[in-house]
Every structure is written in C-alpha cells, then in structure tokens.
mmCIF file with all atom_site columns, N, CA and C and ligand atoms in Angstrom:
data_model
loop_
_atom_site.group_PDB
_atom_site.id
_atom_site.type_symbol
_atom_site.label_atom_id
_atom_site.label_alt_id
_atom_site.label_comp_id
_atom_site.label_asym_id
_atom_site.label_entity_id
_atom_site.label_seq_id
_atom_site.pdbx_PDB_ins_code
_atom_site.Cartn_x
_atom_site.Cartn_y
_atom_site.Cartn_z
_atom_site.occupancy
_atom_site.B_iso_or_equiv
_atom_site.pdbx_formal_charge
_atom_site.auth_seq_id
_atom_site.auth_comp_id
_atom_site.auth_asym_id
_atom_site.auth_atom_id
_atom_site.pdbx_PDB_model_num
ATOM   1   N  N   . MET A 1 1  ? -21.482 19.430 8.395  1.00 43.00 ? 1  MET A N   1
ATOM   2   C  CA  . MET A 1 1  ? -20.297 19.109 9.185  1.00 43.00 ? 1  MET A CA  1
ATOM   3   C  C   . MET A 1 1  ? -19.052 19.175 8.352  1.00 43.00 ? 1  MET A C   1
ATOM   4   N  N   . ASN A 1 2  ? -17.948 19.110 9.056  1.00 46.00 ? 2  ASN A N   1
ATOM   5   C  CA  . ASN A 1 2  ? -16.671 19.216 8.360  1.00 46.00 ? 2  ASN A CA  1
ATOM   6   C  C   . ASN A 1 2  ? -16.372 17.944 7.542  1.00 46.00 ? 2  ASN A C   1
ATOM   7   N  N   . ASP A 1 3  ? -15.842 18.073 6.386  1.00 54.00 ? 3  ASP A N   1
ATOM   8   C  CA  . ASP A 1 3  ? -15.500 16.904 5.566  1.00 54.00 ? 3  ASP A CA  1
ATOM   9   C  C   . ASP A 1 3  ? -14.082 16.479 6.030  1.00 54.00 ? 3  ASP A C   1
ATOM   10  N  N   . ALA A 1 4  ? -14.016 15.269 6.547  1.00 55.00 ? 4  ALA A N   1
ATOM   11  C  CA  . ALA A 1 4  ? -12.699 14.769 7.016  1.00 55.00 ? 4  ALA A CA  1
ATOM   12  C  C   . ALA A 1 4  ? -11.730 14.713 6.004  1.00 55.00 ? 4  ALA A C   1
ATOM   13  N  N   . ASN A 1 5  ? -12.164 14.623 4.698  1.00 64.00 ? 5  ASN A N   1
ATOM   14  C  CA  . ASN A 1 5  ? -11.144 14.575 3.546  1.00 64.00 ? 5  ASN A CA  1
ATOM   15  C  C   . ASN A 1 5  ? -10.324 15.864 3.502  1.00 64.00 ? 5  ASN A C   1
ATOM   16  N  N   . GLU A 1 6  ? -10.820 16.959 4.141  1.00 85.00 ? 6  GLU A N   1
ATOM   17  C  CA  . GLU A 1 6  ? -10.085 18.214 4.069  1.00 85.00 ? 6  GLU A CA  1
ATOM   18  C  C   . GLU A 1 6  ? -8.886  18.271 5.002  1.00 85.00 ? 6  GLU A C   1
ATOM   19  N  N   . LEU A 1 7  ? -8.809  17.290 5.904  1.00 93.00 ? 7  LEU A N   1
ATOM   20  C  CA  . LEU A 1 7  ? -7.723  17.306 6.905  1.00 93.00 ? 7  LEU A CA  1
ATOM   21  C  C   . LEU A 1 7  ? -6.486  16.631 6.380  1.00 93.00 ? 7  LEU A C   1
ATOM   22  N  N   . PRO A 1 8  ? -5.289  17.035 6.836  1.00 94.00 ? 8  PRO A N   1
ATOM   23  C  CA  . PRO A 1 8  ? -4.064  16.558 6.281  1.00 94.00 ? 8  PRO A CA  1
ATOM   24  C  C   . PRO A 1 8  ? -3.962  14.968 6.717  1.00 94.00 ? 8  PRO A C   1
ATOM   25  N  N   . ARG A 1 9  ? -3.198  14.315 5.900  1.00 95.00 ? 9  ARG A N   1
ATOM   26  C  CA  . ARG A 1 9  ? -2.848  12.887 6.175  1.00 95.00 ? 9  ARG A CA  1
ATOM   27  C  C   . ARG A 1 9  ? -1.440  12.693 6.564  1.00 95.00 ? 9  ARG A C   1
ATOM   28  N  N   . THR A 1 10 ? -0.584  13.677 6.252  1.00 97.00 ? 10 THR A N   1
ATOM   29  C  CA  . THR A 1 10 ? 0.869   13.666 6.634  1.00 97.00 ? 10 THR A CA  1
ATOM   30  C  C   . THR A 1 10 ? 1.161   14.981 7.348  1.00 97.00 ? 10 THR A C   1
ATOM   31  N  N   . CYS A 1 11 ? 2.185   14.808 8.224  1.00 97.00 ? 11 CYS A N   1
ATOM   32  C  CA  . CYS A 1 11 ? 2.649   16.004 8.954  1.00 97.00 ? 11 CYS A CA  1
ATOM   33  C  C   . CYS A 1 11 ? 3.496   16.942 8.081  1.00 97.00 ? 11 CYS A C   1
ATOM   34  N  N   . ASP A 1 12 ? 3.135   18.249 8.046  1.00 95.00 ? 12 ASP A N   1
ATOM   35  C  CA  . ASP A 1 12 ? 3.808   19.158 7.269  1.00 95.00 ? 12 ASP A CA  1
ATOM   36  C  C   . ASP A 1 12 ? 5.266   19.385 7.756  1.00 95.00 ? 12 ASP A C   1
ATOM   37  N  N   . ARG A 1 13 ? 5.467   19.045 8.978  1.00 97.00 ? 13 ARG A N   1
ATOM   38  C  CA  . ARG A 1 13 ? 6.836   19.366 9.591  1.00 97.00 ? 13 ARG A CA  1
ATOM   39  C  C   . ARG A 1 13 ? 7.777   18.175 9.495  1.00 97.00 ? 13 ARG A C   1
ATOM   40  N  N   . CYS A 1 14 ? 7.320   16.917 9.819  1.00 98.00 ? 14 CYS A N   1
ATOM   41  C  CA  . CYS A 1 14 ? 8.251   15.811 9.867  1.00 98.00 ? 14 CYS A CA  1
ATOM   42  C  C   . CYS A 1 14 ? 7.845   14.721 8.886  1.00 98.00 ? 14 CYS A C   1
ATOM   43  N  N   . LYS A 1 15 ? 6.751   14.927 8.155  1.00 98.00 ? 15 LYS A N   1
ATOM   44  C  CA  . LYS A 1 15 ? 6.247   14.047 7.122  1.00 98.00 ? 15 LYS A CA  1
ATOM   45  C  C   . LYS A 1 15 ? 5.706   12.672 7.631  1.00 98.00 ? 15 LYS A C   1
ATOM   46  N  N   . SER A 1 16 ? 5.497   12.552 8.995  1.00 98.00 ? 16 SER A N   1
ATOM   47  C  CA  . SER A 1 16 ? 4.989   11.367 9.544  1.00 98.00 ? 16 SER A CA  1
ATOM   48  C  C   . SER A 1 16 ? 3.492   11.173 9.227  1.00 98.00 ? 16 SER A C   1
ATOM   49  N  N   . PHE A 1 17 ? 3.074   9.885  9.194  1.00 97.00 ? 17 PHE A N   1
ATOM   50  C  CA  . PHE A 1 17 ? 1.626   9.623  9.024  1.00 97.00 ? 17 PHE A CA  1
ATOM   51  C  C   . PHE A 1 17 ? 0.900   9.401  10.360 1.00 97.00 ? 17 PHE A C   1
ATOM   52  N  N   . GLU A 1 18 ? 1.623   9.674  11.449 1.00 98.00 ? 18 GLU A N   1
ATOM   53  C  CA  . GLU A 1 18 ? 1.026   9.412  12.785 1.00 98.00 ? 18 GLU A CA  1
ATOM   54  C  C   . GLU A 1 18 ? 0.260   10.614 13.220 1.00 98.00 ? 18 GLU A C   1
ATOM   55  N  N   . LEU A 1 19 ? -0.846  10.888 12.486 1.00 97.00 ? 19 LEU A N   1
ATOM   56  C  CA  . LEU A 1 19 ? -1.670  12.004 12.901 1.00 97.00 ? 19 LEU A CA  1
ATOM   57  C  C   . LEU A 1 19 ? -2.960  11.630 13.560 1.00 97.00 ? 19 LEU A C   1
ATOM   58  N  N   . TYR A 1 20 ? -3.397  12.310 14.581 1.00 97.00 ? 20 TYR A N   1
ATOM   59  C  CA  . TYR A 1 20 ? -4.589  12.033 15.399 1.00 97.00 ? 20 TYR A CA  1
ATOM   60  C  C   . TYR A 1 20 ? -5.495  13.300 15.307 1.00 97.00 ? 20 TYR A C   1
ATOM   61  N  N   . LYS A 1 21 ? -6.719  13.097 15.336 1.00 96.00 ? 21 LYS A N   1
ATOM   62  C  CA  . LYS A 1 21 ? -7.683  14.276 15.303 1.00 96.00 ? 21 LYS A CA  1
ATOM   63  C  C   . LYS A 1 21 ? -8.719  14.140 16.396 1.00 96.00 ? 21 LYS A C   1
ATOM   64  N  N   . THR A 1 22 ? -9.237  15.284 16.826 1.00 95.00 ? 22 THR A N   1
ATOM   65  C  CA  . THR A 1 22 ? -10.360 15.391 17.702 1.00 95.00 ? 22 THR A CA  1
ATOM   66  C  C   . THR A 1 22 ? -11.136 16.642 17.360 1.00 95.00 ? 22 THR A C   1
ATOM   67  N  N   . GLN A 1 23 ? -12.230 16.869 17.999 1.00 92.00 ? 23 GLN A N   1
ATOM   68  C  CA  . GLN A 1 23 ? -12.945 18.204 17.909 1.00 92.00 ? 23 GLN A CA  1
ATOM   69  C  C   . GLN A 1 23 ? -13.056 18.861 19.208 1.00 92.00 ? 23 GLN A C   1
ATOM   70  N  N   . VAL A 1 24 ? -12.855 20.176 19.166 1.00 90.00 ? 24 VAL A N   1
ATOM   71  C  CA  . VAL A 1 24 ? -12.954 20.998 20.454 1.00 90.00 ? 24 VAL A CA  1
ATOM   72  C  C   . VAL A 1 24 ? -13.752 22.240 20.092 1.00 90.00 ? 24 VAL A C   1
ATOM   73  N  N   . SER A 1 25 ? -14.371 22.857 21.089 1.00 90.00 ? 25 SER A N   1
ATOM   74  C  CA  . SER A 1 25 ? -15.097 24.066 20.936 1.00 90.00 ? 25 SER A CA  1
ATOM   75  C  C   . SER A 1 25 ? -14.059 25.169 20.680 1.00 90.00 ? 25 SER A C   1
ATOM   76  N  N   . SER A 1 26 ? -14.482 26.172 19.887 1.00 90.00 ? 26 SER A N   1
ATOM   77  C  CA  . SER A 1 26 ? -13.602 27.296 19.659 1.00 90.00 ? 26 SER A CA  1
ATOM   78  C  C   . SER A 1 26 ? -13.718 28.411 20.759 1.00 90.00 ? 26 SER A C   1
ATOM   79  N  N   . GLY A 1 27 ? -14.565 28.082 21.753 1.00 87.00 ? 27 GLY A N   1
ATOM   80  C  CA  . GLY A 1 27 ? -14.615 28.907 22.966 1.00 87.00 ? 27 GLY A CA  1
ATOM   81  C  C   . GLY A 1 27 ? -15.841 29.832 23.005 1.00 87.00 ? 27 GLY A C   1
ATOM   82  N  N   . GLY A 1 28 ? -15.607 31.009 23.606 1.00 71.00 ? 28 GLY A N   1
ATOM   83  C  CA  . GLY A 1 28 ? -16.678 31.933 23.890 1.00 71.00 ? 28 GLY A CA  1
ATOM   84  C  C   . GLY A 1 28 ? -17.030 31.791 25.369 1.00 71.00 ? 28 GLY A C   1
ATOM   85  N  N   . GLY A 1 29 ? -17.967 32.662 25.798 1.00 74.00 ? 29 GLY A N   1
ATOM   86  C  CA  . GLY A 1 29 ? -18.309 32.611 27.275 1.00 74.00 ? 29 GLY A CA  1
ATOM   87  C  C   . GLY A 1 29 ? -17.222 33.048 28.138 1.00 74.00 ? 29 GLY A C   1
ATOM   88  N  N   . TYR A 1 30 ? -16.683 32.196 28.976 1.00 80.00 ? 30 TYR A N   1
ATOM   89  C  CA  . TYR A 1 30 ? -15.518 32.476 29.886 1.00 80.00 ? 30 TYR A CA  1
ATOM   90  C  C   . TYR A 1 30 ? -14.244 32.208 29.233 1.00 80.00 ? 30 TYR A C   1
ATOM   91  N  N   . ALA A 1 31 ? -14.240 31.515 28.099 1.00 80.00 ? 31 ALA A N   1
ATOM   92  C  CA  . ALA A 1 31 ? -12.952 31.246 27.408 1.00 80.00 ? 31 ALA A CA  1
ATOM   93  C  C   . ALA A 1 31 ? -12.852 32.189 26.223 1.00 80.00 ? 31 ALA A C   1
ATOM   94  N  N   . PRO A 1 32 ? -11.602 32.309 25.706 1.00 83.00 ? 32 PRO A N   1
ATOM   95  C  CA  . PRO A 1 32 ? -11.464 33.104 24.438 1.00 83.00 ? 32 PRO A CA  1
ATOM   96  C  C   . PRO A 1 32 ? -12.319 32.523 23.377 1.00 83.00 ? 32 PRO A C   1
ATOM   97  N  N   . ASN A 1 33 ? -12.826 33.431 22.480 1.00 85.00 ? 33 ASN A N   1
ATOM   98  C  CA  . ASN A 1 33 ? -13.524 32.882 21.311 1.00 85.00 ? 33 ASN A CA  1
ATOM   99  C  C   . ASN A 1 33 ? -12.651 33.139 20.107 1.00 85.00 ? 33 ASN A C   1
ATOM   100 N  N   . TYR A 1 34 ? -12.149 31.929 19.661 1.00 87.00 ? 34 TYR A N   1
ATOM   101 C  CA  . TYR A 1 34 ? -11.212 32.020 18.482 1.00 87.00 ? 34 TYR A CA  1
ATOM   102 C  C   . TYR A 1 34 ? -11.869 32.121 17.147 1.00 87.00 ? 34 TYR A C   1
ATOM   103 N  N   . LEU A 1 35 ? -13.185 31.940 17.052 1.00 89.00 ? 35 LEU A N   1
ATOM   104 C  CA  . LEU A 1 35 ? -13.893 32.035 15.791 1.00 89.00 ? 35 LEU A CA  1
ATOM   105 C  C   . LEU A 1 35 ? -15.100 32.933 15.916 1.00 89.00 ? 35 LEU A C   1
ATOM   106 N  N   . PRO A 1 36 ? -14.864 34.203 16.251 1.00 88.00 ? 36 PRO A N   1
ATOM   107 C  CA  . PRO A 1 36 ? -16.015 35.150 16.438 1.00 88.00 ? 36 PRO A CA  1
ATOM   108 C  C   . PRO A 1 36 ? -16.828 35.298 15.208 1.00 88.00 ? 36 PRO A C   1
ATOM   109 N  N   . GLN A 1 37 ? -18.165 35.313 15.412 1.00 88.00 ? 37 GLN A N   1
ATOM   110 C  CA  . GLN A 1 37 ? -19.162 35.472 14.246 1.00 88.00 ? 37 GLN A CA  1
ATOM   111 C  C   . GLN A 1 37 ? -19.131 34.445 13.198 1.00 88.00 ? 37 GLN A C   1
ATOM   112 N  N   . LEU A 1 38 ? -18.528 33.272 13.456 1.00 91.00 ? 38 LEU A N   1
ATOM   113 C  CA  . LEU A 1 38 ? -18.551 32.276 12.370 1.00 91.00 ? 38 LEU A CA  1
ATOM   114 C  C   . LEU A 1 38 ? -19.398 31.110 12.767 1.00 91.00 ? 38 LEU A C   1
ATOM   115 N  N   . GLY A 1 39 ? -20.111 31.183 13.844 1.00 89.00 ? 39 GLY A N   1
ATOM   116 C  CA  . GLY A 1 39 ? -20.982 30.152 14.332 1.00 89.00 ? 39 GLY A CA  1
ATOM   117 C  C   . GLY A 1 39 ? -22.225 30.049 13.383 1.00 89.00 ? 39 GLY A C   1
ATOM   118 N  N   . THR A 1 40 ? -22.773 28.877 13.270 1.00 87.00 ? 40 THR A N   1
ATOM   119 C  CA  . THR A 1 40 ? -24.016 28.769 12.563 1.00 87.00 ? 40 THR A CA  1
ATOM   120 C  C   . THR A 1 40 ? -25.229 28.572 13.458 1.00 87.00 ? 40 THR A C   1
ATOM   121 N  N   . LYS A 1 41 ? -24.927 28.451 14.801 1.00 84.00 ? 41 LYS A N   1
ATOM   122 C  CA  . LYS A 1 41 ? -26.035 28.482 15.808 1.00 84.00 ? 41 LYS A CA  1
ATOM   123 C  C   . LYS A 1 41 ? -25.692 29.523 16.820 1.00 84.00 ? 41 LYS A C   1
ATOM   124 N  N   . TRP A 1 42 ? -26.641 30.385 17.209 1.00 78.00 ? 42 TRP A N   1
ATOM   125 C  CA  . TRP A 1 42 ? -26.407 31.475 18.148 1.00 78.00 ? 42 TRP A CA  1
ATOM   126 C  C   . TRP A 1 42 ? -25.879 30.998 19.500 1.00 78.00 ? 42 TRP A C   1
ATOM   127 N  N   . PHE A 1 43 ? -26.310 29.801 19.884 1.00 78.00 ? 43 PHE A N   1
ATOM   128 C  CA  . PHE A 1 43 ? -26.039 29.367 21.292 1.00 78.00 ? 43 PHE A CA  1
ATOM   129 C  C   . PHE A 1 43 ? -24.759 28.553 21.348 1.00 78.00 ? 43 PHE A C   1
ATOM   130 N  N   . ALA A 1 44 ? -24.078 28.277 20.301 1.00 81.00 ? 44 ALA A N   1
ATOM   131 C  CA  . ALA A 1 44 ? -22.913 27.465 20.381 1.00 81.00 ? 44 ALA A CA  1
ATOM   132 C  C   . ALA A 1 44 ? -21.787 27.982 19.523 1.00 81.00 ? 44 ALA A C   1
ATOM   133 N  N   . ALA A 1 45 ? -20.574 27.986 20.098 1.00 86.00 ? 45 ALA A N   1
ATOM   134 C  CA  . ALA A 1 45 ? -19.394 28.384 19.300 1.00 86.00 ? 45 ALA A CA  1
ATOM   135 C  C   . ALA A 1 45 ? -19.073 27.180 18.361 1.00 86.00 ? 45 ALA A C   1
ATOM   136 N  N   . PRO A 1 46 ? -18.570 27.540 17.195 1.00 90.00 ? 46 PRO A N   1
ATOM   137 C  CA  . PRO A 1 46 ? -18.218 26.539 16.255 1.00 90.00 ? 46 PRO A CA  1
ATOM   138 C  C   . PRO A 1 46 ? -17.070 25.603 16.857 1.00 90.00 ? 46 PRO A C   1
ATOM   139 N  N   . ASN A 1 47 ? -16.955 24.416 16.310 1.00 90.00 ? 47 ASN A N   1
ATOM   140 C  CA  . ASN A 1 47 ? -15.843 23.495 16.705 1.00 90.00 ? 47 ASN A CA  1
ATOM   141 C  C   . ASN A 1 47 ? -14.694 23.697 15.725 1.00 90.00 ? 47 ASN A C   1
ATOM   142 N  N   . PHE A 1 48 ? -13.521 23.380 16.349 1.00 91.00 ? 48 PHE A N   1
ATOM   143 C  CA  . PHE A 1 48 ? -12.308 23.189 15.509 1.00 91.00 ? 48 PHE A CA  1
ATOM   144 C  C   . PHE A 1 48 ? -12.097 21.658 15.383 1.00 91.00 ? 48 PHE A C   1
ATOM   145 N  N   . ASP A 1 49 ? -11.643 21.305 14.259 1.00 94.00 ? 49 ASP A N   1
ATOM   146 C  CA  . ASP A 1 49 ? -10.945 19.981 14.160 1.00 94.00 ? 49 ASP A CA  1
ATOM   147 C  C   . ASP A 1 49 ? -9.485  20.267 14.566 1.00 94.00 ? 49 ASP A C   1
ATOM   148 N  N   . VAL A 1 50 ? -8.957  19.484 15.534 1.00 95.00 ? 50 VAL A N   1
ATOM   149 C  CA  . VAL A 1 50 ? -7.520  19.610 15.926 1.00 95.00 ? 50 VAL A CA  1
ATOM   150 C  C   . VAL A 1 50 ? -6.808  18.371 15.527 1.00 95.00 ? 50 VAL A C   1
ATOM   151 N  N   . VAL A 1 51 ? -5.681  18.554 14.810 1.00 96.00 ? 51 VAL A N   1
ATOM   152 C  CA  . VAL A 1 51 ? -4.805  17.508 14.290 1.00 96.00 ? 51 VAL A CA  1
ATOM   153 C  C   . VAL A 1 51 ? -3.467  17.571 15.019 1.00 96.00 ? 51 VAL A C   1
ATOM   154 N  N   . VAL A 1 52 ? -3.073  16.515 15.649 1.00 97.00 ? 52 VAL A N   1
ATOM   155 C  CA  . VAL A 1 52 ? -1.810  16.456 16.348 1.00 97.00 ? 52 VAL A CA  1
ATOM   156 C  C   . VAL A 1 52 ? -0.934  15.446 15.789 1.00 97.00 ? 52 VAL A C   1
ATOM   157 N  N   . CYS A 1 53 ? 0.351   15.719 15.494 1.00 97.00 ? 53 CYS A N   1
ATOM   158 C  CA  . CYS A 1 53 ? 1.289   14.745 15.048 1.00 97.00 ? 53 CYS A CA  1
ATOM   159 C  C   . CYS A 1 53 ? 1.865   14.002 16.214 1.00 97.00 ? 53 CYS A C   1
ATOM   160 N  N   . ALA A 1 54 ? 1.740   12.670 16.298 1.00 97.00 ? 54 ALA A N   1
ATOM   161 C  CA  . ALA A 1 54 ? 2.244   11.973 17.462 1.00 97.00 ? 54 ALA A CA  1
ATOM   162 C  C   . ALA A 1 54 ? 3.754   11.902 17.470 1.00 97.00 ? 54 ALA A C   1
ATOM   163 N  N   . LYS A 1 55 ? 4.373   12.127 16.392 1.00 98.00 ? 55 LYS A N   1
ATOM   164 C  CA  . LYS A 1 55 ? 5.829   12.057 16.308 1.00 98.00 ? 55 LYS A CA  1
ATOM   165 C  C   . LYS A 1 55 ? 6.549   13.279 16.707 1.00 98.00 ? 55 LYS A C   1
ATOM   166 N  N   . CYS A 1 56 ? 6.089   14.425 16.164 1.00 98.00 ? 56 CYS A N   1
ATOM   167 C  CA  . CYS A 1 56 ? 6.884   15.659 16.418 1.00 98.00 ? 56 CYS A CA  1
ATOM   168 C  C   . CYS A 1 56 ? 5.994   16.687 17.256 1.00 98.00 ? 56 CYS A C   1
ATOM   169 N  N   . GLY A 1 57 ? 4.718   16.437 17.434 1.00 97.00 ? 57 GLY A N   1
ATOM   170 C  CA  . GLY A 1 57 ? 3.933   17.426 18.241 1.00 97.00 ? 57 GLY A CA  1
ATOM   171 C  C   . GLY A 1 57 ? 3.269   18.551 17.492 1.00 97.00 ? 57 GLY A C   1
ATOM   172 N  N   . LEU A 1 58 ? 3.594   18.719 16.240 1.00 97.00 ? 58 LEU A N   1
ATOM   173 C  CA  . LEU A 1 58 ? 2.888   19.782 15.542 1.00 97.00 ? 58 LEU A CA  1
ATOM   174 C  C   . LEU A 1 58 ? 1.400   19.646 15.685 1.00 97.00 ? 58 LEU A C   1
ATOM   175 N  N   . THR A 1 59 ? 0.748   20.767 16.065 1.00 96.00 ? 59 THR A N   1
ATOM   176 C  CA  . THR A 1 59 ? -0.652  20.788 16.309 1.00 96.00 ? 59 THR A CA  1
ATOM   177 C  C   . THR A 1 59 ? -1.342  21.821 15.467 1.00 96.00 ? 59 THR A C   1
ATOM   178 N  N   . GLN A 1 60 ? -2.374  21.446 14.680 1.00 96.00 ? 60 GLN A N   1
ATOM   179 C  CA  . GLN A 1 60 ? -2.993  22.338 13.730 1.00 96.00 ? 60 GLN A CA  1
ATOM   180 C  C   . GLN A 1 60 ? -4.584  22.384 14.057 1.00 96.00 ? 60 GLN A C   1
ATOM   181 N  N   . PHE A 1 61 ? -5.141  23.538 13.815 1.00 95.00 ? 61 PHE A N   1
ATOM   182 C  CA  . PHE A 1 61 ? -6.558  23.705 14.026 1.00 95.00 ? 61 PHE A CA  1
ATOM   183 C  C   . PHE A 1 61 ? -7.182  23.956 12.621 1.00 95.00 ? 61 PHE A C   1
ATOM   184 N  N   . PHE A 1 62 ? -8.270  23.351 12.410 1.00 95.00 ? 62 PHE A N   1
ATOM   185 C  CA  . PHE A 1 62 ? -9.004  23.462 11.108 1.00 95.00 ? 62 PHE A CA  1
ATOM   186 C  C   . PHE A 1 62 ? -10.481 23.899 11.407 1.00 95.00 ? 62 PHE A C   1
ATOM   187 N  N   . THR A 1 63 ? -10.923 24.897 10.715 1.00 94.00 ? 63 THR A N   1
ATOM   188 C  CA  . THR A 1 63 ? -12.221 25.439 10.886 1.00 94.00 ? 63 THR A CA  1
ATOM   189 C  C   . THR A 1 63 ? -13.172 24.796 9.799  1.00 94.00 ? 63 THR A C   1
ATOM   190 N  N   . PRO A 1 64 ? -14.314 24.261 10.148 1.00 93.00 ? 64 PRO A N   1
ATOM   191 C  CA  . PRO A 1 64 ? -15.161 23.583 9.170  1.00 93.00 ? 64 PRO A CA  1
ATOM   192 C  C   . PRO A 1 64 ? -15.674 24.515 8.064  1.00 93.00 ? 64 PRO A C   1
ATOM   193 N  N   . ALA A 1 65 ? -15.934 23.908 6.935  1.00 93.00 ? 65 ALA A N   1
ATOM   194 C  CA  . ALA A 1 65 ? -16.369 24.735 5.747  1.00 93.00 ? 65 ALA A CA  1
ATOM   195 C  C   . ALA A 1 65 ? -17.591 25.604 6.112  1.00 93.00 ? 65 ALA A C   1
ATOM   196 N  N   . GLU A 1 66 ? -18.577 25.091 6.824  1.00 93.00 ? 66 GLU A N   1
ATOM   197 C  CA  . GLU A 1 66 ? -19.795 25.877 7.030  1.00 93.00 ? 66 GLU A CA  1
ATOM   198 C  C   . GLU A 1 66 ? -19.480 27.137 7.797  1.00 93.00 ? 66 GLU A C   1
ATOM   199 N  N   . ASN A 1 67 ? -18.422 27.132 8.634  1.00 94.00 ? 67 ASN A N   1
ATOM   200 C  CA  . ASN A 1 67 ? -17.994 28.327 9.350  1.00 94.00 ? 67 ASN A CA  1
ATOM   201 C  C   . ASN A 1 67 ? -17.106 29.219 8.562  1.00 94.00 ? 67 ASN A C   1
ATOM   202 N  N   . ARG A 1 68 ? -16.284 28.673 7.724  1.00 95.00 ? 68 ARG A N   1
ATOM   203 C  CA  . ARG A 1 68 ? -15.396 29.426 6.820  1.00 95.00 ? 68 ARG A CA  1
ATOM   204 C  C   . ARG A 1 68 ? -16.199 30.216 5.864  1.00 95.00 ? 68 ARG A C   1
ATOM   205 N  N   . ALA A 1 69 ? -17.437 29.734 5.527  1.00 95.00 ? 69 ALA A N   1
ATOM   206 C  CA  . ALA A 1 69 ? -18.228 30.445 4.541  1.00 95.00 ? 69 ALA A CA  1
ATOM   207 C  C   . ALA A 1 69 ? -18.627 31.846 5.000  1.00 95.00 ? 69 ALA A C   1
ATOM   208 N  N   . LYS A 1 70 ? -18.552 32.053 6.386  1.00 95.00 ? 70 LYS A N   1
ATOM   209 C  CA  . LYS A 1 70 ? -18.949 33.323 6.939  1.00 95.00 ? 70 LYS A CA  1
ATOM   210 C  C   . LYS A 1 70 ? -17.829 34.340 6.993  1.00 95.00 ? 70 LYS A C   1
ATOM   211 N  N   . LEU A 1 71 ? -16.648 33.939 6.717  1.00 96.00 ? 71 LEU A N   1
ATOM   212 C  CA  . LEU A 1 71 ? -15.446 34.830 6.892  1.00 96.00 ? 71 LEU A CA  1
ATOM   213 C  C   . LEU A 1 71 ? -15.587 36.174 6.075  1.00 96.00 ? 71 LEU A C   1
ATOM   214 N  N   . SER A 1 72 ? -15.978 36.076 4.817  1.00 96.00 ? 72 SER A N   1
ATOM   215 C  CA  . SER A 1 72 ? -15.912 37.212 4.017  1.00 96.00 ? 72 SER A CA  1
ATOM   216 C  C   . SER A 1 72 ? -16.932 38.315 4.310  1.00 96.00 ? 72 SER A C   1
ATOM   217 N  N   . THR A 1 73 ? -17.981 37.893 4.997  1.00 95.00 ? 73 THR A N   1
ATOM   218 C  CA  . THR A 1 73 ? -19.073 38.804 5.340  1.00 95.00 ? 73 THR A CA  1
ATOM   219 C  C   . THR A 1 73 ? -19.028 39.241 6.804  1.00 95.00 ? 73 THR A C   1
ATOM   220 N  N   . SER A 1 74 ? -18.134 38.721 7.609  1.00 94.00 ? 74 SER A N   1
ATOM   221 C  CA  . SER A 1 74 ? -18.147 39.064 9.019  1.00 94.00 ? 74 SER A CA  1
ATOM   222 C  C   . SER A 1 74 ? -17.290 40.321 9.268  1.00 94.00 ? 74 SER A C   1
ATOM   223 N  N   . SER A 1 75 ? -17.778 41.213 10.116 1.00 95.00 ? 75 SER A N   1
ATOM   224 C  CA  . SER A 1 75 ? -16.961 42.345 10.462 1.00 95.00 ? 75 SER A CA  1
ATOM   225 C  C   . SER A 1 75 ? -15.850 42.090 11.433 1.00 95.00 ? 75 SER A C   1
ATOM   226 N  N   . LYS A 1 76 ? -15.743 40.845 11.933 1.00 94.00 ? 76 LYS A N   1
ATOM   227 C  CA  . LYS A 1 76 ? -14.673 40.531 12.830 1.00 94.00 ? 76 LYS A CA  1
ATOM   228 C  C   . LYS A 1 76 ? -13.408 40.021 12.139 1.00 94.00 ? 76 LYS A C   1
ATOM   229 N  N   . TRP A 1 77 ? -13.581 39.720 10.835 1.00 96.00 ? 77 TRP A N   1
ATOM   230 C  CA  . TRP A 1 77 ? -12.408 39.189 10.122 1.00 96.00 ? 77 TRP A CA  1
ATOM   231 C  C   . TRP A 1 77 ? -11.972 40.104 8.983  1.00 96.00 ? 77 TRP A C   1
ATOM   232 N  N   . ARG A 1 78 ? -10.696 40.201 8.859  1.00 96.00 ? 78 ARG A N   1
ATOM   233 C  CA  . ARG A 1 78 ? -10.108 41.105 7.796  1.00 96.00 ? 78 ARG A CA  1
ATOM   234 C  C   . ARG A 1 78 ? -9.281  40.209 6.846  1.00 96.00 ? 78 ARG A C   1
ATOM   235 N  N   . LYS A 1 79 ? -9.486  40.343 5.601  1.00 96.00 ? 79 LYS A N   1
ATOM   236 C  CA  . LYS A 1 79 ? -8.625  39.594 4.639  1.00 96.00 ? 79 LYS A CA  1
ATOM   237 C  C   . LYS A 1 79 ? -7.246  40.082 4.647  1.00 96.00 ? 79 LYS A C   1
ATOM   238 N  N   . LEU A 1 80 ? -6.209  39.188 4.684  1.00 96.00 ? 80 LEU A N   1
ATOM   239 C  CA  . LEU A 1 80 ? -4.840  39.615 4.637  1.00 96.00 ? 80 LEU A CA  1
ATOM   240 C  C   . LEU A 1 80 ? -4.375  39.889 3.260  1.00 96.00 ? 80 LEU A C   1
HETATM 241 ZN ZN1 . ZN  B 2 .  ? 5.208   15.722 12.695 1.00 76.55 ? 1  ZN  B ZN1 1
#
C-alpha cells in the first residue's frame, strides 16, 4: 500500500496546512484509465491518493509506489 508519508503536508500553491486526502480508482472499463498497465491485480485498476487543499482548491493525484515500480517496463509509458 501507499506510504502516507509520501504525501505532501503543505500546499505547494498557497502554503496552507489544510490538506485532505482520499483514495479513488484510476478508472478503466467505462471510465478513462489514467494508470494503464500499472496495476498489480489484473481485475482492478490501481488507486490514486487524491490530496485537495481546502484553502485554494489545488488538487493533486499521487500514484502508489507499488504501481510506480512498473513505469519503466511498461510499453504505455514513455520517460520524458
Ligand atoms: Zn492551497
């Protein structure tokens, strides 16, 4: 599972500490799949950790480490 310590504690935009997090599916099926080929289970899309700043609304998505580990070997992802 994702290590919560990887998530930000302050907002990059307004420097507020009023951050809230949740987990949502990265999609697939009838919805867009935002993390293609990064799942660790064939039947389920990976989850994002979503962090929202209550003060300014900046919203950030974070991909768990177990899914990021597949980036370099996946044909769907190209290193910038
Ligand atoms: Zn903010």
